[in-house]
PDB file of N, CA and C in Angstrom:
ATOM      1  N   VAL A   1       0.831  -1.188   0.000  1.00 83.00           N
ATOM      2  CA  VAL A   1       0.000   0.000   0.000  1.00 83.00           C
ATOM      3  C   VAL A   1       0.874   1.250   0.000  1.00 83.00           C
ATOM      4  N   GLU A   2       1.922   1.238   0.811  1.00 89.00           N
ATOM      5  CA  GLU A   2       2.801   2.406   0.889  1.00 89.00           C
ATOM      6  C   GLU A   2       3.479   2.677  -0.460  1.00 89.00           C
ATOM      7  N   ALA A   3       3.894   1.612  -1.145  1.00 88.00           N
ATOM      8  CA  ALA A   3       4.532   1.783  -2.460  1.00 88.00           C
ATOM      9  C   ALA A   3       3.542   2.366  -3.461  1.00 88.00           C
ATOM     10  N   ASN A   4       2.281   1.942  -3.398  1.00 88.00           N
ATOM     11  CA  ASN A   4       1.259   2.505  -4.289  1.00 88.00           C
ATOM     12  C   ASN A   4       1.071   3.993  -4.042  1.00 88.00           C
ATOM     13  N   ILE A   5       0.984   4.375  -2.787  1.00 91.00           N
ATOM     14  CA  ILE A   5       0.790   5.788  -2.448  1.00 91.00           C
ATOM     15  C   ILE A   5       1.991   6.609  -2.885  1.00 91.00           C
ATOM     16  N   ARG A   6       3.180   6.106  -2.616  1.00 90.00           N
ATOM     17  CA  ARG A   6       4.390   6.842  -3.003  1.00 90.00           C
ATOM     18  C   ARG A   6       4.515   6.983  -4.520  1.00 90.00           C
ATOM     19  N   SER A   7       4.280   5.890  -5.251  1.00 85.00           N
ATOM     20  CA  SER A   7       4.403   5.969  -6.703  1.00 85.00           C
ATOM     21  C   SER A   7       3.331   6.884  -7.287  1.00 85.00           C
ATOM     22  N   PHE A   8       2.117   6.817  -6.751  1.00 86.00           N
ATOM     23  CA  PHE A   8       1.040   7.693  -7.213  1.00 86.00           C
ATOM     24  C   PHE A   8       1.406   9.154  -6.983  1.00 86.00           C
ATOM     25  N   ALA A   9       1.872   9.465  -5.788  1.00 88.00           N
ATOM     26  CA  ALA A   9       2.238  10.847  -5.457  1.00 88.00           C
ATOM     27  C   ALA A   9       3.386  11.347  -6.325  1.00 88.00           C
ATOM     28  N   MET A  10       4.410  10.522  -6.517  1.00 84.00           N
ATOM     29  CA  MET A  10       5.556  10.932  -7.329  1.00 84.00           C
ATOM     30  C   MET A  10       5.152  11.180  -8.777  1.00 84.00           C
ATOM     31  N   ILE A  11       4.305  10.316  -9.316  1.00 81.00           N
ATOM     32  CA  ILE A  11       3.888  10.472 -10.706  1.00 81.00           C
ATOM     33  C   ILE A  11       3.015  11.707 -10.864  1.00 81.00           C
ATOM     34  N   ILE A  12       2.084  11.932  -9.952  1.00 83.00           N
ATOM     35  CA  ILE A  12       1.223  13.115 -10.032  1.00 83.00           C
ATOM     36  C   ILE A  12       2.072  14.377  -9.989  1.00 83.00           C
ATOM     37  N   VAL A  13       2.991  14.458  -9.058  1.00 82.00           N
ATOM     38  CA  VAL A  13       3.829  15.651  -8.925  1.00 82.00           C
ATOM     39  C   VAL A  13       4.707  15.858 -10.153  1.00 82.00           C
ATOM     40  N   SER A  14       5.280  14.785 -10.684  1.00 79.00           N
ATOM     41  CA  SER A  14       6.201  14.930 -11.816  1.00 79.00           C
ATOM     42  C   SER A  14       5.477  15.147 -13.141  1.00 79.00           C
ATOM     43  N   GLU A  15       4.253  14.671 -13.274  1.00 76.00           N
ATOM     44  CA  GLU A  15       3.548  14.779 -14.545  1.00 76.00           C
ATOM     45  C   GLU A  15       2.766  16.076 -14.712  1.00 76.00           C
ATOM     46  N   LEU A  16       2.384  16.727 -13.618  1.00 74.00           N
ATOM     47  CA  LEU A  16       1.666  17.990 -13.746  1.00 74.00           C
ATOM     48  C   LEU A  16       2.567  19.018 -14.425  1.00 74.00           C
ATOM     49  N   GLY A  17       2.086  19.568 -15.509  1.00 70.00           N
ATOM     50  CA  GLY A  17       2.875  20.548 -16.241  1.00 70.00           C
ATOM     51  C   GLY A  17       3.886  19.942 -17.193  1.00 70.00           C
ATOM     52  N   ASP A  18       3.932  18.623 -17.265  1.00 76.00           N
ATOM     53  CA  ASP A  18       4.847  17.939 -18.170  1.00 76.00           C
ATOM     54  C   ASP A  18       4.367  18.137 -19.609  1.00 76.00           C
ATOM     55  N   GLU A  19       5.267  17.896 -20.555  1.00 77.00           N
ATOM     56  CA  GLU A  19       4.920  18.048 -21.977  1.00 77.00           C
ATOM     57  C   GLU A  19       3.718  17.195 -22.354  1.00 77.00           C
ATOM     58  N   THR A  20       3.677  15.972 -21.866  1.00 81.00           N
ATOM     59  CA  THR A  20       2.575  15.064 -22.191  1.00 81.00           C
ATOM     60  C   THR A  20       1.257  15.611 -21.662  1.00 81.00           C
ATOM     61  N   PHE A  21       1.286  16.144 -20.475  1.00 82.00           N
ATOM     62  CA  PHE A  21       0.096  16.730 -19.855  1.00 82.00           C
ATOM     63  C   PHE A  21      -0.433  17.884 -20.702  1.00 82.00           C
ATOM     64  N   ILE A  22       0.465  18.759 -21.117  1.00 83.00           N
ATOM     65  CA  ILE A  22       0.073  19.929 -21.899  1.00 83.00           C
ATOM     66  C   ILE A  22      -0.430  19.510 -23.278  1.00 83.00           C
ATOM     67  N   ILE A  23       0.255  18.583 -23.913  1.00 84.00           N
ATOM     68  CA  ILE A  23      -0.167  18.118 -25.241  1.00 84.00           C
ATOM     69  C   ILE A  23      -1.543  17.460 -25.164  1.00 84.00           C
ATOM     70  N   ALA A  24      -1.762  16.637 -24.141  1.00 86.00           N
ATOM     71  CA  ALA A  24      -3.074  15.993 -23.994  1.00 86.00           C
ATOM     72  C   ALA A  24      -4.165  17.039 -23.772  1.00 86.00           C
ATOM     73  N   ALA A  25      -3.868  18.067 -23.005  1.00 86.00           N
ATOM     74  CA  ALA A  25      -4.861  19.120 -22.764  1.00 86.00           C
ATOM     75  C   ALA A  25      -5.192  19.861 -24.059  1.00 86.00           C
ATOM     76  N   ILE A  26      -4.167  20.187 -24.831  1.00 85.00           N
ATOM     77  CA  ILE A  26      -4.392  20.887 -26.101  1.00 85.00           C
ATOM     78  C   ILE A  26      -5.161  19.999 -27.070  1.00 85.00           C
ATOM     79  N   MET A  27      -4.782  18.730 -27.150  1.00 86.00           N
ATOM     80  CA  MET A  27      -5.477  17.824 -28.060  1.00 86.00           C
ATOM     81  C   MET A  27      -6.930  17.625 -27.653  1.00 86.00           C
ATOM     82  N   ALA A  28      -7.205  17.610 -26.340  1.00 89.00           N
ATOM     83  CA  ALA A  28      -8.584  17.442 -25.865  1.00 89.00           C
ATOM     84  C   ALA A  28      -9.447  18.652 -26.220  1.00 89.00           C
ATOM     85  N   MET A  29      -8.805  19.787 -26.469  1.00 86.00           N
ATOM     86  CA  MET A  29      -9.554  20.969 -26.896  1.00 86.00           C
ATOM     87  C   MET A  29      -9.961  20.874 -28.362  1.00 86.00           C
ATOM     88  N   ARG A  30      -9.226  20.099 -29.134  1.00 84.00           N
ATOM     89  CA  ARG A  30      -9.444  20.033 -30.576  1.00 84.00           C
ATOM     90  C   ARG A  30     -10.092  18.737 -31.059  1.00 84.00           C
ATOM     91  N   HIS A  31      -9.953  17.678 -30.279  1.00 89.00           N
ATOM     92  CA  HIS A  31     -10.424  16.358 -30.698  1.00 89.00           C
ATOM     93  C   HIS A  31     -11.379  15.801 -29.654  1.00 89.00           C
ATOM     94  N   PRO A  32     -12.110  14.751 -29.999  1.00 94.00           N
ATOM     95  CA  PRO A  32     -13.013  14.145 -29.010  1.00 94.00           C
ATOM     96  C   PRO A  32     -12.242  13.720 -27.759  1.00 94.00           C
ATOM     97  N   ARG A  33     -12.750  14.122 -26.622  1.00 93.00           N
ATOM     98  CA  ARG A  33     -12.042  13.869 -25.360  1.00 93.00           C
ATOM     99  C   ARG A  33     -11.850  12.375 -25.092  1.00 93.00           C
ATOM    100  N   ALA A  34     -12.835  11.576 -25.448  1.00 94.00           N
ATOM    101  CA  ALA A  34     -12.725  10.132 -25.204  1.00 94.00           C
ATOM    102  C   ALA A  34     -11.579   9.526 -26.008  1.00 94.00           C
ATOM    103  N   VAL A  35     -11.383  10.009 -27.233  1.00 95.00           N
ATOM    104  CA  VAL A  35     -10.292   9.497 -28.074  1.00 95.00           C
ATOM    105  C   VAL A  35      -8.943   9.914 -27.488  1.00 95.00           C
ATOM    106  N   VAL A  36      -8.847  11.157 -27.068  1.00 93.00           N
ATOM    107  CA  VAL A  36      -7.597  11.648 -26.468  1.00 93.00           C
ATOM    108  C   VAL A  36      -7.312  10.900 -25.170  1.00 93.00           C
ATOM    109  N   LEU A  37      -8.335  10.699 -24.353  1.00 93.00           N
ATOM    110  CA  LEU A  37      -8.164   9.960 -23.101  1.00 93.00           C
ATOM    111  C   LEU A  37      -7.705   8.532 -23.364  1.00 93.00           C
ATOM    112  N   THR A  38      -8.308   7.881 -24.344  1.00 95.00           N
ATOM    113  CA  THR A  38      -7.926   6.512 -24.685  1.00 95.00           C
ATOM    114  C   THR A  38      -6.465   6.447 -25.140  1.00 95.00           C
ATOM    115  N   GLY A  39      -6.079   7.369 -26.002  1.00 94.00           N
ATOM    116  CA  GLY A  39      -4.690   7.401 -26.463  1.00 94.00           C
ATOM    117  C   GLY A  39      -3.713   7.683 -25.340  1.00 94.00           C
ATOM    118  N   ALA A  40      -4.045   8.644 -24.484  1.00 90.00           N
ATOM    119  CA  ALA A  40      -3.160   8.998 -23.375  1.00 90.00           C
ATOM    120  C   ALA A  40      -3.041   7.841 -22.377  1.00 90.00           C
ATOM    121  N   LEU A  41      -4.164   7.197 -22.075  1.00 91.00           N
ATOM    122  CA  LEU A  41      -4.116   6.062 -21.148  1.00 91.00           C
ATOM    123  C   LEU A  41      -3.359   4.879 -21.744  1.00 91.00           C
ATOM    124  N   GLY A  42      -3.514   4.667 -23.053  1.00 94.00           N
ATOM    125  CA  GLY A  42      -2.763   3.601 -23.711  1.00 94.00           C
ATOM    126  C   GLY A  42      -1.270   3.842 -23.641  1.00 94.00           C
ATOM    127  N   ALA A  43      -0.866   5.071 -23.921  1.00 91.00           N
ATOM    128  CA  ALA A  43       0.560   5.409 -23.849  1.00 91.00           C
ATOM    129  C   ALA A  43       1.074   5.298 -22.420  1.00 91.00           C
ATOM    130  N   LEU A  44       0.279   5.746 -21.464  1.00 87.00           N
ATOM    131  CA  LEU A  44       0.672   5.646 -20.056  1.00 87.00           C
ATOM    132  C   LEU A  44       0.824   4.188 -19.635  1.00 87.00           C
ATOM    133  N   TYR A  45      -0.083   3.347 -20.103  1.00 93.00           N
ATOM    134  CA  TYR A  45      -0.012   1.918 -19.782  1.00 93.00           C
ATOM    135  C   TYR A  45       1.286   1.311 -20.307  1.00 93.00           C
ATOM    136  N   VAL A  46       1.604   1.597 -21.574  1.00 95.00           N
ATOM    137  CA  VAL A  46       2.821   1.049 -22.176  1.00 95.00           C
ATOM    138  C   VAL A  46       4.056   1.532 -21.421  1.00 95.00           C
ATOM    139  N   MET A  47       4.107   2.829 -21.123  1.00 90.00           N
ATOM    140  CA  MET A  47       5.270   3.371 -20.410  1.00 90.00           C
ATOM    141  C   MET A  47       5.376   2.801 -18.997  1.00 90.00           C
ATOM    142  N   THR A  48       4.237   2.575 -18.344  1.00 88.00           N
ATOM    143  CA  THR A  48       4.255   2.007 -17.001  1.00 88.00           C
ATOM    144  C   THR A  48       4.773   0.573 -17.020  1.00 88.00           C
ATOM    145  N   VAL A  49       4.326  -0.201 -17.988  1.00 95.00           N
ATOM    146  CA  VAL A  49       4.806  -1.586 -18.107  1.00 95.00           C
ATOM    147  C   VAL A  49       6.313  -1.600 -18.374  1.00 95.00           C
ATOM    148  N   LEU A  50       6.772  -0.747 -19.288  1.00 94.00           N
ATOM    149  CA  LEU A  50       8.211  -0.680 -19.565  1.00 94.00           C
ATOM    150  C   LEU A  50       8.999  -0.262 -18.328  1.00 94.00           C
ATOM    151  N   SER A  51       8.502   0.740 -17.609  1.00 88.00           N
ATOM    152  CA  SER A  51       9.197   1.216 -16.404  1.00 88.00           C
ATOM    153  C   SER A  51       9.242   0.138 -15.328  1.00 88.00           C
ATOM    154  N   ALA A  52       8.113  -0.522 -15.117  1.00 90.00           N
ATOM    155  CA  ALA A  52       8.082  -1.578 -14.102  1.00 90.00           C
ATOM    156  C   ALA A  52       8.998  -2.733 -14.491  1.00 90.00           C
ATOM    157  N   ALA A  53       9.014  -3.085 -15.765  1.00 93.00           N
ATOM    158  CA  ALA A  53       9.896  -4.157 -16.226  1.00 93.00           C
ATOM    159  C   ALA A  53      11.357  -3.782 -16.017  1.00 93.00           C
ATOM    160  N   MET A  54      11.700  -2.543 -16.370  1.00 87.00           N
ATOM    161  CA  MET A  54      13.090  -2.109 -16.152  1.00 87.00           C
ATOM    162  C   MET A  54      13.429  -2.081 -14.667  1.00 87.00           C
ATOM    163  N   GLY A  55      12.478  -1.640 -13.840  1.00 84.00           N
ATOM    164  CA  GLY A  55      12.713  -1.613 -12.397  1.00 84.00           C
ATOM    165  C   GLY A  55      12.880  -2.999 -11.808  1.00 84.00           C
ATOM    166  N   TYR A  56      12.303  -3.989 -12.444  1.00 88.00           N
ATOM    167  CA  TYR A  56      12.441  -5.367 -11.978  1.00 88.00           C
ATOM    168  C   TYR A  56      13.730  -6.006 -12.491  1.00 88.00           C
ATOM    169  N   VAL A  57      14.043  -5.758 -13.767  1.00 88.00           N
ATOM    170  CA  VAL A  57      15.170  -6.441 -14.411  1.00 88.00           C
ATOM    171  C   VAL A  57      16.515  -5.780 -14.093  1.00 88.00           C
ATOM    172  N   MET A  58      16.565  -4.465 -14.149  1.00 82.00           N
ATOM    173  CA  MET A  58      17.853  -3.773 -14.012  1.00 82.00           C
ATOM    174  C   MET A  58      18.606  -4.115 -12.721  1.00 82.00           C
ATOM    175  N   PRO A  59      17.959  -4.105 -11.553  1.00 81.00           N
ATOM    176  CA  PRO A  59      18.712  -4.454 -10.340  1.00 81.00           C
ATOM    177  C   PRO A  59      19.228  -5.894 -10.335  1.00 81.00           C
ATOM    178  N   LYS A  60      18.621  -6.771 -11.135  1.00 87.00           N
ATOM    179  CA  LYS A  60      19.104  -8.153 -11.211  1.00 87.00           C
ATOM    180  C   LYS A  60      20.309  -8.269 -12.138  1.00 87.00           C
ATOM    181  N   LEU A  61      20.405  -7.369 -13.103  1.00 89.00           N
ATOM    182  CA  LEU A  61      21.525  -7.384 -14.036  1.00 89.00           C
ATOM    183  C   LEU A  61      22.695  -6.540 -13.545  1.00 89.00           C
ATOM    184  N   ILE A  62      22.375  -5.456 -12.883  1.00 88.00           N
ATOM    185  CA  ILE A  62      23.387  -4.511 -12.406  1.00 88.00           C
ATOM    186  C   ILE A  62      23.151  -4.328 -10.906  1.00 88.00           C
ATOM    187  N   SER A  63      24.204  -4.072 -10.167  1.00 88.00           N
ATOM    188  CA  SER A  63      24.062  -3.903  -8.719  1.00 88.00           C
ATOM    189  C   SER A  63      23.124  -2.732  -8.413  1.00 88.00           C
ATOM    190  N   PRO A  64      22.406  -2.806  -7.294  1.00 82.00           N
ATOM    191  CA  PRO A  64      21.480  -1.726  -6.939  1.00 82.00           C
ATOM    192  C   PRO A  64      22.164  -0.365  -6.831  1.00 82.00           C
ATOM    193  N   GLU A  65      23.411  -0.332  -6.384  1.00 87.00           N
ATOM    194  CA  GLU A  65      24.116   0.948  -6.261  1.00 87.00           C
ATOM    195  C   GLU A  65      24.349   1.581  -7.631  1.00 87.00           C
ATOM    196  N   ILE A  66      24.774   0.774  -8.594  1.00 89.00           N
ATOM    197  CA  ILE A  66      25.007   1.292  -9.946  1.00 89.00           C
ATOM    198  C   ILE A  66      23.673   1.674 -10.591  1.00 89.00           C
ATOM    199  N   THR A  67      22.645   0.858 -10.355  1.00 82.00           N
ATOM    200  CA  THR A  67      21.315   1.186 -10.880  1.00 82.00           C
ATOM    201  C   THR A  67      20.862   2.534 -10.340  1.00 82.00           C
ATOM    202  N   HIS A  68      21.068   2.758  -9.055  1.00 85.00           N
ATOM    203  CA  HIS A  68      20.688   4.039  -8.436  1.00 85.00           C
ATOM    204  C   HIS A  68      21.477   5.200  -9.053  1.00 85.00           C
ATOM    205  N   LYS A  69      22.766   4.992  -9.255  1.00 90.00           N
ATOM    206  CA  LYS A  69      23.587   6.048  -9.861  1.00 90.00           C
ATOM    207  C   LYS A  69      23.151   6.342 -11.290  1.00 90.00           C
ATOM    208  N   ILE A  70      22.840   5.304 -12.062  1.00 88.00           N
ATOM    209  CA  ILE A  70      22.372   5.503 -13.443  1.00 88.00           C
ATOM    210  C   ILE A  70      21.040   6.254 -13.441  1.00 88.00           C
ATOM    211  N   ALA A  71      20.122   5.846 -12.552  1.00 85.00           N
ATOM    212  CA  ALA A  71      18.816   6.505 -12.472  1.00 85.00           C
ATOM    213  C   ALA A  71      18.978   7.978 -12.080  1.00 85.00           C
ATOM    214  N   THR A  72      19.868   8.247 -11.129  1.00 91.00           N
ATOM    215  CA  THR A  72      20.118   9.627 -10.708  1.00 91.00           C
ATOM    216  C   THR A  72      20.693  10.440 -11.859  1.00 91.00           C
ATOM    217  N   PHE A  73      21.659   9.873 -12.573  1.00 94.00           N
ATOM    218  CA  PHE A  73      22.249  10.566 -13.718  1.00 94.00           C
ATOM    219  C   PHE A  73      21.190  10.867 -14.769  1.00 94.00           C
ATOM    220  N   MET A  74      20.354   9.858 -15.096  1.00 90.00           N
ATOM    221  CA  MET A  74      19.328  10.058 -16.117  1.00 90.00           C
ATOM    222  C   MET A  74      18.325  11.127 -15.696  1.00 90.00           C
ATOM    223  N   TYR A  75      17.943  11.123 -14.423  1.00 88.00           N
ATOM    224  CA  TYR A  75      17.004  12.128 -13.915  1.00 88.00           C
ATOM    225  C   TYR A  75      17.573  13.530 -14.110  1.00 88.00           C
ATOM    226  N   PHE A  76      18.812  13.737 -13.687  1.00 93.00           N
ATOM    227  CA  PHE A  76      19.427  15.053 -13.836  1.00 93.00           C
ATOM    228  C   PHE A  76      19.681  15.400 -15.303  1.00 93.00           C
ATOM    229  N   PHE A  77      20.110  14.426 -16.091  1.00 94.00           N
ATOM    230  CA  PHE A  77      20.372  14.676 -17.505  1.00 94.00           C
ATOM    231  C   PHE A  77      19.119  15.180 -18.211  1.00 94.00           C
ATOM    232  N   PHE A  78      18.016  14.443 -18.063  1.00 89.00           N
ATOM    233  CA  PHE A  78      16.789  14.842 -18.748  1.00 89.00           C
ATOM    234  C   PHE A  78      16.206  16.128 -18.163  1.00 89.00           C
ATOM    235  N   GLY A  79      16.375  16.334 -16.864  1.00 88.00           N
ATOM    236  CA  GLY A  79      15.928  17.589 -16.249  1.00 88.00           C
ATOM    237  C   GLY A  79      16.691  18.780 -16.802  1.00 88.00           C
ATOM    238  N   PHE A  80      18.016  18.671 -16.836  1.00 92.00           N
ATOM    239  CA  PHE A  80      18.827  19.767 -17.382  1.00 92.00           C
ATOM    240  C   PHE A  80      18.597  19.937 -18.879  1.00 92.00           C
ATOM    241  N   ARG A  81      18.340  18.836 -19.580  1.00 91.00           N
ATOM    242  CA  ARG A  81      18.040  18.921 -21.014  1.00 91.00           C
ATOM    243  C   ARG A  81      16.776  19.748 -21.246  1.00 91.00           C
ATOM    244  N   LEU A  82      15.746  19.494 -20.454  1.00 83.00           N
ATOM    245  CA  LEU A  82      14.514  20.281 -20.584  1.00 83.00           C
ATOM    246  C   LEU A  82      14.754  21.750 -20.251  1.00 83.00           C
ATOM    247  N   LEU A  83      15.555  22.007 -19.221  1.00 88.00           N
ATOM    248  CA  LEU A  83      15.880  23.394 -18.890  1.00 88.00           C
ATOM    249  C   LEU A  83      16.662  24.063 -20.025  1.00 88.00           C
ATOM    250  N   TRP A  84      17.597  23.337 -20.624  1.00 88.00           N
ATOM    251  CA  TRP A  84      18.382  23.845 -21.749  1.00 88.00           C
ATOM    252  C   TRP A  84      17.473  24.191 -22.925  1.00 88.00           C
ATOM    253  N   ILE A  85      16.582  23.285 -23.248  1.00 83.00           N
ATOM    254  CA  ILE A  85      15.644  23.514 -24.361  1.00 83.00           C
ATOM    255  C   ILE A  85      14.774  24.729 -24.070  1.00 83.00           C
ATOM    256  N   ALA A  86      14.264  24.828 -22.849  1.00 80.00           N
ATOM    257  CA  ALA A  86      13.401  25.965 -22.486  1.00 80.00           C
ATOM    258  C   ALA A  86      14.174  27.275 -22.528  1.00 80.00           C
ATOM    259  N   TYR A  87      15.420  27.254 -22.078  1.00 84.00           N
ATOM    260  CA  TYR A  87      16.219  28.481 -22.049  1.00 84.00           C
ATOM    261  C   TYR A  87      16.540  28.972 -23.455  1.00 84.00           C
ATOM    262  N   HIS A  88      16.804  28.039 -24.362  1.00 82.00           N
ATOM    263  CA  HIS A  88      17.210  28.411 -25.714  1.00 82.00           C
ATOM    264  C   HIS A  88      16.058  28.491 -26.705  1.00 82.00           C
ATOM    265  N   ALA A  89      14.862  28.194 -26.256  1.00 76.00           N
ATOM    266  CA  ALA A  89      13.712  28.244 -27.159  1.00 76.00           C
ATOM    267  C   ALA A  89      13.282  29.687 -27.367  1.00 76.00           C
ATOM    268  N   SER A  90      12.962  29.987 -28.591  1.00 75.00           N
ATOM    269  CA  SER A  90      12.431  31.320 -28.875  1.00 75.00           C
ATOM    270  C   SER A  90      10.911  31.266 -28.822  1.00 75.00           C
ATOM    271  N   THR A  91      10.315  32.417 -28.711  1.00 74.00           N
ATOM    272  CA  THR A  91       8.857  32.488 -28.674  1.00 74.00           C
ATOM    273  C   THR A  91       8.265  31.977 -29.977  1.00 74.00           C
ATOM    274  N   GLU A  92       8.928  32.278 -31.087  1.00 76.00           N
ATOM    275  CA  GLU A  92       8.429  31.836 -32.389  1.00 76.00           C
ATOM    276  C   GLU A  92       8.424  30.313 -32.488  1.00 76.00           C
ATOM    277  N   GLU A  93       9.492  29.668 -32.026  1.00 72.00           N
ATOM    278  CA  GLU A  93       9.559  28.213 -32.063  1.00 72.00           C
ATOM    279  C   GLU A  93       8.456  27.596 -31.213  1.00 72.00           C
ATOM    280  N   ALA A  94       8.208  28.173 -30.044  1.00 71.00           N
ATOM    281  CA  ALA A  94       7.160  27.654 -29.165  1.00 71.00           C
ATOM    282  C   ALA A  94       5.799  27.785 -29.833  1.00 71.00           C
ATOM    283  N   GLU A  95       5.554  28.918 -30.462  1.00 77.00           N
ATOM    284  CA  GLU A  95       4.274  29.117 -31.144  1.00 77.00           C
ATOM    285  C   GLU A  95       4.111  28.143 -32.310  1.00 77.00           C
ATOM    286  N   GLU A  96       5.208  27.881 -33.035  1.00 78.00           N
ATOM    287  CA  GLU A  96       5.157  26.913 -34.137  1.00 78.00           C
ATOM    288  C   GLU A  96       4.839  25.512 -33.621  1.00 78.00           C
ATOM    289  N   GLU A  97       5.451  25.121 -32.501  1.00 74.00           N
ATOM    290  CA  GLU A  97       5.193  23.801 -31.939  1.00 74.00           C
ATOM    291  C   GLU A  97       3.746  23.673 -31.483  1.00 74.00           C
ATOM    292  N   ILE A  98       3.217  24.721 -30.879  1.00 75.00           N
ATOM    293  CA  ILE A  98       1.822  24.693 -30.442  1.00 75.00           C
ATOM    294  C   ILE A  98       0.900  24.567 -31.641  1.00 75.00           C
ATOM    295  N   GLU A  99       1.216  25.286 -32.728  1.00 79.00           N
ATOM    296  CA  GLU A  99       0.404  25.185 -33.936  1.00 79.00           C
ATOM    297  C   GLU A  99       0.456  23.763 -34.510  1.00 79.00           C
ATOM    298  N   GLU A 100       1.633  23.130 -34.480  1.00 76.00           N
ATOM    299  CA  GLU A 100       1.767  21.749 -34.973  1.00 76.00           C
ATOM    300  C   GLU A 100       0.907  20.795 -34.155  1.00 76.00           C
ATOM    301  N   VAL A 101       0.924  20.970 -32.824  1.00 69.00           N
ATOM    302  CA  VAL A 101       0.129  20.109 -31.953  1.00 69.00           C
ATOM    303  C   VAL A 101      -1.354  20.327 -32.213  1.00 69.00           C
ATOM    304  N   GLU A 102      -1.736  21.587 -32.403  1.00 72.00           N
ATOM    305  CA  GLU A 102      -3.145  21.874 -32.638  1.00 72.00           C
ATOM    306  C   GLU A 102      -3.623  21.296 -33.969  1.00 72.00           C
ATOM    307  N   LYS A 103      -2.738  21.235 -34.971  1.00 74.00           N
ATOM    308  CA  LYS A 103      -3.109  20.683 -36.277  1.00 74.00           C
ATOM    309  C   LYS A 103      -3.224  19.165 -36.240  1.00 74.00           C
ATOM    310  N   ALA A 104      -2.448  18.526 -35.356  1.00 62.00           N
ATOM    311  CA  ALA A 104      -2.412  17.058 -35.303  1.00 62.00           C
ATOM    312  C   ALA A 104      -3.711  16.458 -34.830  1.00 62.00           C
TER     313      ALA A 104
END
């Protein structure tokens, strides 16, 4: 039960304001909500299965300490990558991306 609560809380906190969250919101404004919900839930299901599988397999292949270090590195890498992209993005590029999402 504790693991469920912790994973739920971590995912909610990390996903609010995420690119996927924003894209799903924009798509729900333009397309049938049930279709967008189905697609988003399908993608979430696939990613959850992949994440759980990696969380099960990786510690068996690599020591837990190295797994933790790799996970920490990946977390910071992707976090800084998003900050880098946001810092170097121009307003025009952002508007173009939003238009592309709205057309899709």
